[in-house]
Tab-separated table of N, CA, C and O in Angstrom:
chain	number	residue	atom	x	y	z
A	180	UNK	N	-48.599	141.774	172.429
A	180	UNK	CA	-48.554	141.439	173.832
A	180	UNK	C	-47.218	141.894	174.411
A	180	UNK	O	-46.081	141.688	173.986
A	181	UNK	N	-47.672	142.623	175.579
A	181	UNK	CA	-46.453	143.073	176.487
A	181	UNK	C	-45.082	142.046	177.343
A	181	UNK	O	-45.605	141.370	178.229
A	182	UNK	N	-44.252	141.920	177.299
A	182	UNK	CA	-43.214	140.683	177.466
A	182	UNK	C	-42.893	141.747	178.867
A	182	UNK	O	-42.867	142.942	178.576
A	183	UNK	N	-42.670	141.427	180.221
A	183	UNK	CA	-41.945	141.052	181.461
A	183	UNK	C	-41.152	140.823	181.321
A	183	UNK	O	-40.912	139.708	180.859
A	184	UNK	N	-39.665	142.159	181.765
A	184	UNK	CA	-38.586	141.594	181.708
A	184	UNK	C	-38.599	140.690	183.192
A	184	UNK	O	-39.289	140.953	184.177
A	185	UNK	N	-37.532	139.437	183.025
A	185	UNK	CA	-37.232	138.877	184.418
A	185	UNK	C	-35.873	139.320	185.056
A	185	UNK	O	-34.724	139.353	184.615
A	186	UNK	N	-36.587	139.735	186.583
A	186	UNK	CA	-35.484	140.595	187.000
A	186	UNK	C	-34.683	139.633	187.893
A	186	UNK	O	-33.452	139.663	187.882
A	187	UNK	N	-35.521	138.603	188.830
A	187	UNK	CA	-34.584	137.769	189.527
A	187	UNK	C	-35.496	136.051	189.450
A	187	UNK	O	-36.711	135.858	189.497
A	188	UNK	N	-34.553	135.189	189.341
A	188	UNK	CA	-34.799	133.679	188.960
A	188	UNK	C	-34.486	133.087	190.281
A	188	UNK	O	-33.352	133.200	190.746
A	189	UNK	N	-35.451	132.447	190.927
A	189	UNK	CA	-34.769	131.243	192.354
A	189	UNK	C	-34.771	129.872	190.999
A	189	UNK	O	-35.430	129.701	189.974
A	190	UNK	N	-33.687	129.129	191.675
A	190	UNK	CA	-33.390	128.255	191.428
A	190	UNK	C	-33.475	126.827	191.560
A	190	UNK	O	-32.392	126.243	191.599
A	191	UNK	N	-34.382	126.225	191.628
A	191	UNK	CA	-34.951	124.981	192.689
A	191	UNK	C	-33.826	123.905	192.327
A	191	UNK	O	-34.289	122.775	192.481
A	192	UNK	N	-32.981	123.895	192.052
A	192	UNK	CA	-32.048	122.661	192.015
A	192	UNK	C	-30.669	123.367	192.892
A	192	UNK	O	-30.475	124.442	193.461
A	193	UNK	N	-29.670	121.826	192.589
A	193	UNK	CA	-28.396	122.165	193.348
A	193	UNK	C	-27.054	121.697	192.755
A	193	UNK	O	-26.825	121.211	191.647
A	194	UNK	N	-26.573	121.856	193.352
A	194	UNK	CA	-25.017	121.671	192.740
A	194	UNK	C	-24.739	121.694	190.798
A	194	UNK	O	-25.879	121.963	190.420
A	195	UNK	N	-24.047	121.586	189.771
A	195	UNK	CA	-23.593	121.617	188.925
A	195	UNK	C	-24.846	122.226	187.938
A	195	UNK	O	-24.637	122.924	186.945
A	196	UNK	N	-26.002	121.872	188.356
A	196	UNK	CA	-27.034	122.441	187.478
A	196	UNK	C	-27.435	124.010	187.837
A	196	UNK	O	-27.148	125.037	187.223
A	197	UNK	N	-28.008	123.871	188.746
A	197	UNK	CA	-27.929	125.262	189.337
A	197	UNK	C	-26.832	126.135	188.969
A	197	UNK	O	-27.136	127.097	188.265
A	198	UNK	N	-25.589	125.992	189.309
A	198	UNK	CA	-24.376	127.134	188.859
A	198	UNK	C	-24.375	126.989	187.017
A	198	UNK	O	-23.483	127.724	186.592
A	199	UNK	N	-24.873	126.497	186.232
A	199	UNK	CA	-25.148	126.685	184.973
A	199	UNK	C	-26.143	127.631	185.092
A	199	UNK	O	-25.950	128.824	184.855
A	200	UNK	N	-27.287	127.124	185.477
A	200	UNK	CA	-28.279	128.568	185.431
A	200	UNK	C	-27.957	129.959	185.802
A	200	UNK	O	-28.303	131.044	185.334
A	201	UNK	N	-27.204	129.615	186.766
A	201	UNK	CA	-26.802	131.128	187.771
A	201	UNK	C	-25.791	131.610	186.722
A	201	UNK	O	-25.933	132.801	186.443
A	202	UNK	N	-24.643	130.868	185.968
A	202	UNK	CA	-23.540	131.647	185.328
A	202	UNK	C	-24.836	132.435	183.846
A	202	UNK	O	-24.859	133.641	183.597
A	203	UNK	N	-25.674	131.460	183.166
A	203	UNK	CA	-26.553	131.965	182.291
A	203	UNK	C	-26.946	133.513	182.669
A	203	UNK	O	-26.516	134.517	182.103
A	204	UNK	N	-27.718	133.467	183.586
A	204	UNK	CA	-28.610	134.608	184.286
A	204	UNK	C	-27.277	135.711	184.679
A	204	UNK	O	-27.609	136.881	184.870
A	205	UNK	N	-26.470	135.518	184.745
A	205	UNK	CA	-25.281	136.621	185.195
A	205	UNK	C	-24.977	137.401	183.845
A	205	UNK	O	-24.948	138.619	183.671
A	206	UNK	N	-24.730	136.247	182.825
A	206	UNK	CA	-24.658	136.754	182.115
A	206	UNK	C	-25.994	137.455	181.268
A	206	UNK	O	-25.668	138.038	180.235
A	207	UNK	N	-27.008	137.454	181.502
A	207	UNK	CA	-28.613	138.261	181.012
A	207	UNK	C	-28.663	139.042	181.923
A	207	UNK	O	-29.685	139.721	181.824
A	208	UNK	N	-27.874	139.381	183.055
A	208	UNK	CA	-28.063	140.438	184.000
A	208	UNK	C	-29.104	140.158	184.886
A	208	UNK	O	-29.542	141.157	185.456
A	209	UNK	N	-29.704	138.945	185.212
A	209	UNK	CA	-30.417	138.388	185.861
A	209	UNK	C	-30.197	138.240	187.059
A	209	UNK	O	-29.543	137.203	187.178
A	210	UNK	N	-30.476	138.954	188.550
A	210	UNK	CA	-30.234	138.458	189.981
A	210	UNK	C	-31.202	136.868	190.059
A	210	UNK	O	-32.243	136.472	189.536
A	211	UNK	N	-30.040	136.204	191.152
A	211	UNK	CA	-30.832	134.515	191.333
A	211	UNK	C	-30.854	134.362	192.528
A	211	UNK	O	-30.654	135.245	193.362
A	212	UNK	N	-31.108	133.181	192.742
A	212	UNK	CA	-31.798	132.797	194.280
A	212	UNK	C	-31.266	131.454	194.051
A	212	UNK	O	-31.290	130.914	192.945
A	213	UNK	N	-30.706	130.834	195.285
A	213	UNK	CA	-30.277	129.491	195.383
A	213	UNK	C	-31.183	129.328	196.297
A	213	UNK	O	-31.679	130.171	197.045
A	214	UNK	N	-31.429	127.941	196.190
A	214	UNK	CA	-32.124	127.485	197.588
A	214	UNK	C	-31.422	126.220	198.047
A	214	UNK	O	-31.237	125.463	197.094
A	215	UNK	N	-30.871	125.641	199.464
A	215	UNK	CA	-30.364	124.627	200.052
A	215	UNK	C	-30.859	123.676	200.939
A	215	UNK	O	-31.753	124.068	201.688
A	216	UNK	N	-30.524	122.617	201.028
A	216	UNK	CA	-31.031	122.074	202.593
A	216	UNK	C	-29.994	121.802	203.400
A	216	UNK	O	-28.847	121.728	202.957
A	217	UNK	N	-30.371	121.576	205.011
A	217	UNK	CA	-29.260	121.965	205.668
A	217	UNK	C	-28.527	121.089	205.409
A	217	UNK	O	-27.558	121.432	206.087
A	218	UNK	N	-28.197	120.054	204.858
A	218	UNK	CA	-26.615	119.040	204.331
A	218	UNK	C	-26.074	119.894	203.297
A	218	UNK	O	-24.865	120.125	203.336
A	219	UNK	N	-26.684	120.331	202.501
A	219	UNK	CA	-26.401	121.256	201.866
A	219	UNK	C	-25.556	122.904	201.994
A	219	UNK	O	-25.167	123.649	201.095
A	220	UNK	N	-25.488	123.059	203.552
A	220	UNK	CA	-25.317	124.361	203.448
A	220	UNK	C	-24.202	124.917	203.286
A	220	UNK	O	-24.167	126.134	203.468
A	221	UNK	N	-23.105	124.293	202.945
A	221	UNK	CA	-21.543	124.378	202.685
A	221	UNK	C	-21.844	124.322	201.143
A	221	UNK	O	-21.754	125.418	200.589
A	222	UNK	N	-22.048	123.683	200.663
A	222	UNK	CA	-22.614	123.365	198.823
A	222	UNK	C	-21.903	125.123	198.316
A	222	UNK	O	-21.902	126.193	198.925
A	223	UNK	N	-21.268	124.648	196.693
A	223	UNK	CA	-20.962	125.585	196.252
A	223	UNK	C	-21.941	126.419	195.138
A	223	UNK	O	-21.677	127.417	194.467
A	224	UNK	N	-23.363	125.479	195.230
A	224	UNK	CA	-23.754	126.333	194.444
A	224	UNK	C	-24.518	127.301	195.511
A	224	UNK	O	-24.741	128.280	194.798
A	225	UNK	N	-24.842	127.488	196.291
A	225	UNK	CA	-25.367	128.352	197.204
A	225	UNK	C	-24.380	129.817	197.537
A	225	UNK	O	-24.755	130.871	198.050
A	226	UNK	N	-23.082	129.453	197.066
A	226	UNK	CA	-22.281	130.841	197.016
A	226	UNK	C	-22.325	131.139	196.049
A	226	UNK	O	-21.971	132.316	196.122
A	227	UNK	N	-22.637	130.808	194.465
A	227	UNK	CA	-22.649	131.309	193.198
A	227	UNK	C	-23.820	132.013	193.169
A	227	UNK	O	-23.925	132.830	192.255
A	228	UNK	N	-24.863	131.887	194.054
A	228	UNK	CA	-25.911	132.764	194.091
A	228	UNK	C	-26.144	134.128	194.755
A	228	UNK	O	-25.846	134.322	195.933
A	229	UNK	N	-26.782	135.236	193.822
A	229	UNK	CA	-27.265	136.718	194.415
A	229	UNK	C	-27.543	136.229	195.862
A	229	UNK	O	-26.568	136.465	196.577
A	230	UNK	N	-28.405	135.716	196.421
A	230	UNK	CA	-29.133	135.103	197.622
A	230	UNK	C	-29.417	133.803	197.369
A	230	UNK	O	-29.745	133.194	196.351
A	231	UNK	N	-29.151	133.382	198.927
A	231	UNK	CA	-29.486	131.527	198.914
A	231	UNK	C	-30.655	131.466	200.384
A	231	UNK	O	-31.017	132.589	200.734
A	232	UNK	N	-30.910	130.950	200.749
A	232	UNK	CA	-32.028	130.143	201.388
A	232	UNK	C	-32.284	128.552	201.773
A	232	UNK	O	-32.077	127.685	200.924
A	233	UNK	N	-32.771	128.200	203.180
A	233	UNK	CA	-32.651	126.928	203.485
A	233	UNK	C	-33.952	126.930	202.815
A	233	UNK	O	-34.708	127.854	202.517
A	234	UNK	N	-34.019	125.706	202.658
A	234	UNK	CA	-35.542	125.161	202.143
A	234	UNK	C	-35.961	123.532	202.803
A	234	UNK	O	-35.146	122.614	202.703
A	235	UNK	N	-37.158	123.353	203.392
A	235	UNK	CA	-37.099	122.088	203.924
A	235	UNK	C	-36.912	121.611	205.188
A	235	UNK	O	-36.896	120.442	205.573
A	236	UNK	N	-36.734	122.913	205.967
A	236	UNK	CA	-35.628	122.735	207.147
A	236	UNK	C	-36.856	121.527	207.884
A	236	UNK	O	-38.083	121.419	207.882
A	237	UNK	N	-35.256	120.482	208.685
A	237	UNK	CA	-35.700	119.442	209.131
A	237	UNK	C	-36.254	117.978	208.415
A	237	UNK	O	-36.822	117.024	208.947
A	238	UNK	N	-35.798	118.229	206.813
A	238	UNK	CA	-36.340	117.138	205.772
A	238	UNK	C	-34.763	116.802	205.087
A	238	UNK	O	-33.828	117.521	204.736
A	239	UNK	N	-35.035	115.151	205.102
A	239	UNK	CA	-33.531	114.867	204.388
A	239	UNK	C	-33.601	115.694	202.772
A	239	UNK	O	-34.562	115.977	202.055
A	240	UNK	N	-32.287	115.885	202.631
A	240	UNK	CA	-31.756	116.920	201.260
A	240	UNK	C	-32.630	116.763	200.227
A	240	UNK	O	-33.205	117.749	199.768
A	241	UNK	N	-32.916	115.083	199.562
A	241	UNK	CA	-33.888	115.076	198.550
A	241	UNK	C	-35.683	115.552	198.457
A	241	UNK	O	-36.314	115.961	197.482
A	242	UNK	N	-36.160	115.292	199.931
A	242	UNK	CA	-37.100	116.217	200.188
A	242	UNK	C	-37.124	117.485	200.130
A	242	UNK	O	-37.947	118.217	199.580
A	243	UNK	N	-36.071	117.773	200.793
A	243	UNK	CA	-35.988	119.520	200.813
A	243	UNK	C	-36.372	120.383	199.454
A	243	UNK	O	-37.203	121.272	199.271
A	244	UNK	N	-35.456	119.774	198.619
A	244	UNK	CA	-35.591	120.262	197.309
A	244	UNK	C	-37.353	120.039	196.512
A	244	UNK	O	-37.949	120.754	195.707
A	245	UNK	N	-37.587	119.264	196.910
A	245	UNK	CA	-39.315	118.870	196.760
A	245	UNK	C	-40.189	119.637	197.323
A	245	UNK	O	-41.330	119.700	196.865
A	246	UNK	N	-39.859	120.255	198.265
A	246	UNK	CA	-40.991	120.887	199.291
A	246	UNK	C	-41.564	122.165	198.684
A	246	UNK	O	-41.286	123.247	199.201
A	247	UNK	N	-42.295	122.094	197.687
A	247	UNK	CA	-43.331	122.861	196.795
A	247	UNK	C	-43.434	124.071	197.552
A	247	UNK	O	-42.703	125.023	197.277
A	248	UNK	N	-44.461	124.136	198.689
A	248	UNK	CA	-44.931	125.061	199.483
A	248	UNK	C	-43.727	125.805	199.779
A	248	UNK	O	-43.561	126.962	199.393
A	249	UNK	N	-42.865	125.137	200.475
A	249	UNK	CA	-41.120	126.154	200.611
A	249	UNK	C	-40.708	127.068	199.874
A	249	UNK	O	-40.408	128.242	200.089
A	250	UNK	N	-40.720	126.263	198.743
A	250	UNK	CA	-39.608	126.898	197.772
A	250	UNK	C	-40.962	128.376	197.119
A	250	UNK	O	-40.728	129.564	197.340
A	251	UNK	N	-41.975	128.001	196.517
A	251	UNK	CA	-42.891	128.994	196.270
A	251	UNK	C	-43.003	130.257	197.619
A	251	UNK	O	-43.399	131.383	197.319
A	252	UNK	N	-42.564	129.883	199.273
A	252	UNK	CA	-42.981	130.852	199.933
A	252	UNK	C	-41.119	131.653	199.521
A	252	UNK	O	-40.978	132.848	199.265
A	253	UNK	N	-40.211	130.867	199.553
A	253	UNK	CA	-38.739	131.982	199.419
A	253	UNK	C	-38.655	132.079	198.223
A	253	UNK	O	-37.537	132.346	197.782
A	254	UNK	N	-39.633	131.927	197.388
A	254	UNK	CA	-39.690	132.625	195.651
A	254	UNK	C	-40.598	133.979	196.108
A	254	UNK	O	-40.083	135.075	195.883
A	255	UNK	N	-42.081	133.932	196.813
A	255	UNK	CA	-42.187	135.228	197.484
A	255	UNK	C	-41.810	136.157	198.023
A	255	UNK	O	-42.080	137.331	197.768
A	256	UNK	N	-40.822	135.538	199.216
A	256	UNK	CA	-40.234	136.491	200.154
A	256	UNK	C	-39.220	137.291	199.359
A	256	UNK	O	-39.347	138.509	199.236
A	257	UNK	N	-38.033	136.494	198.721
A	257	UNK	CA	-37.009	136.892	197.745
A	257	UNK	C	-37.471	137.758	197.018
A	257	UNK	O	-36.705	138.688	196.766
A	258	UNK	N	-38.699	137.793	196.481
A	258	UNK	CA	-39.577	138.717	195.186
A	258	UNK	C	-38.687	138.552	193.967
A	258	UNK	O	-38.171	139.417	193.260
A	259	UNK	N	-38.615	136.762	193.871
A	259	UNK	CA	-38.450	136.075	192.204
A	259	UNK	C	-39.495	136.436	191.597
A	259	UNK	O	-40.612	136.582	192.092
A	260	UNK	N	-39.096	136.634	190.233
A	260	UNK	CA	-40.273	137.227	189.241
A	260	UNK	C	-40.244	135.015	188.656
A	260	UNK	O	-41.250	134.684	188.029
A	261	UNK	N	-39.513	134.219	188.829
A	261	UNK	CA	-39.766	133.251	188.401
A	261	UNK	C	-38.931	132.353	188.861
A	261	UNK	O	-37.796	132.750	189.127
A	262	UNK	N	-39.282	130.834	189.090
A	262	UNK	CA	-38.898	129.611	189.269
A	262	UNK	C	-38.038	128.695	188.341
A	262	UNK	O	-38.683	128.107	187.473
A	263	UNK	N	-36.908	128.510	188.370
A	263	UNK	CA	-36.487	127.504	187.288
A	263	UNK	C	-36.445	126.112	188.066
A	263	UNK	O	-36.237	126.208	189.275
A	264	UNK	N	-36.581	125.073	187.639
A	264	UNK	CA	-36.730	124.029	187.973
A	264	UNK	C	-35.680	123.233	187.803
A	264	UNK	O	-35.957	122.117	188.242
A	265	UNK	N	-33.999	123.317	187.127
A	265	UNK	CA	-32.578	123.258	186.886
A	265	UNK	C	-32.861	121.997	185.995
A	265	UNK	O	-32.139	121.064	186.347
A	266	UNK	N	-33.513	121.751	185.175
A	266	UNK	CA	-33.985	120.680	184.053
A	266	UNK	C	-34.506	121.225	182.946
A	266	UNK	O	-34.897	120.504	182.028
């Protein structure tokens, strides 16, 4: 069976977990995707990322990060080959 390299990872978490994934993937040569909500948008893990993205807009921060449909449409748009879930 043929293995898919992964070329870029969005990141569905935030702060301290997320920039673990992102330093991982830098180092595999991996482009990432942060995603934020707007309390979030100063947050430092959103600058450790290739590209970041609001997610949620108009939902307090812990929703944001929940919002399934969101995060799967800026895993499309971005053209992530995959989702990490920062757990």
């Amino acid at each position: 069976m043929e293995s898919k390299r992964l070329n870029k990872i969005l990141v569905a978490n935030r702060g301290e977990i997320a920039i673990r994934v992102f330093r991982a993937c830098t180092e595999l040569g991996i482009r990432t995707v942060a995603i934020y909500s707007r309390e979030d948008s100063g947050s430092y893990h959103r600058y450790k990322a290739d590209e970041a993205y609001l997610v949620g807009e108009g939902k307090k921060p812990i929703d944001a990060y929940l919002d399934i449909e969101g995060i799967i449409e800026i895993a499309k748009r971005s053209e992530a080959d995959a989702i990490h879930p920062g757990y």
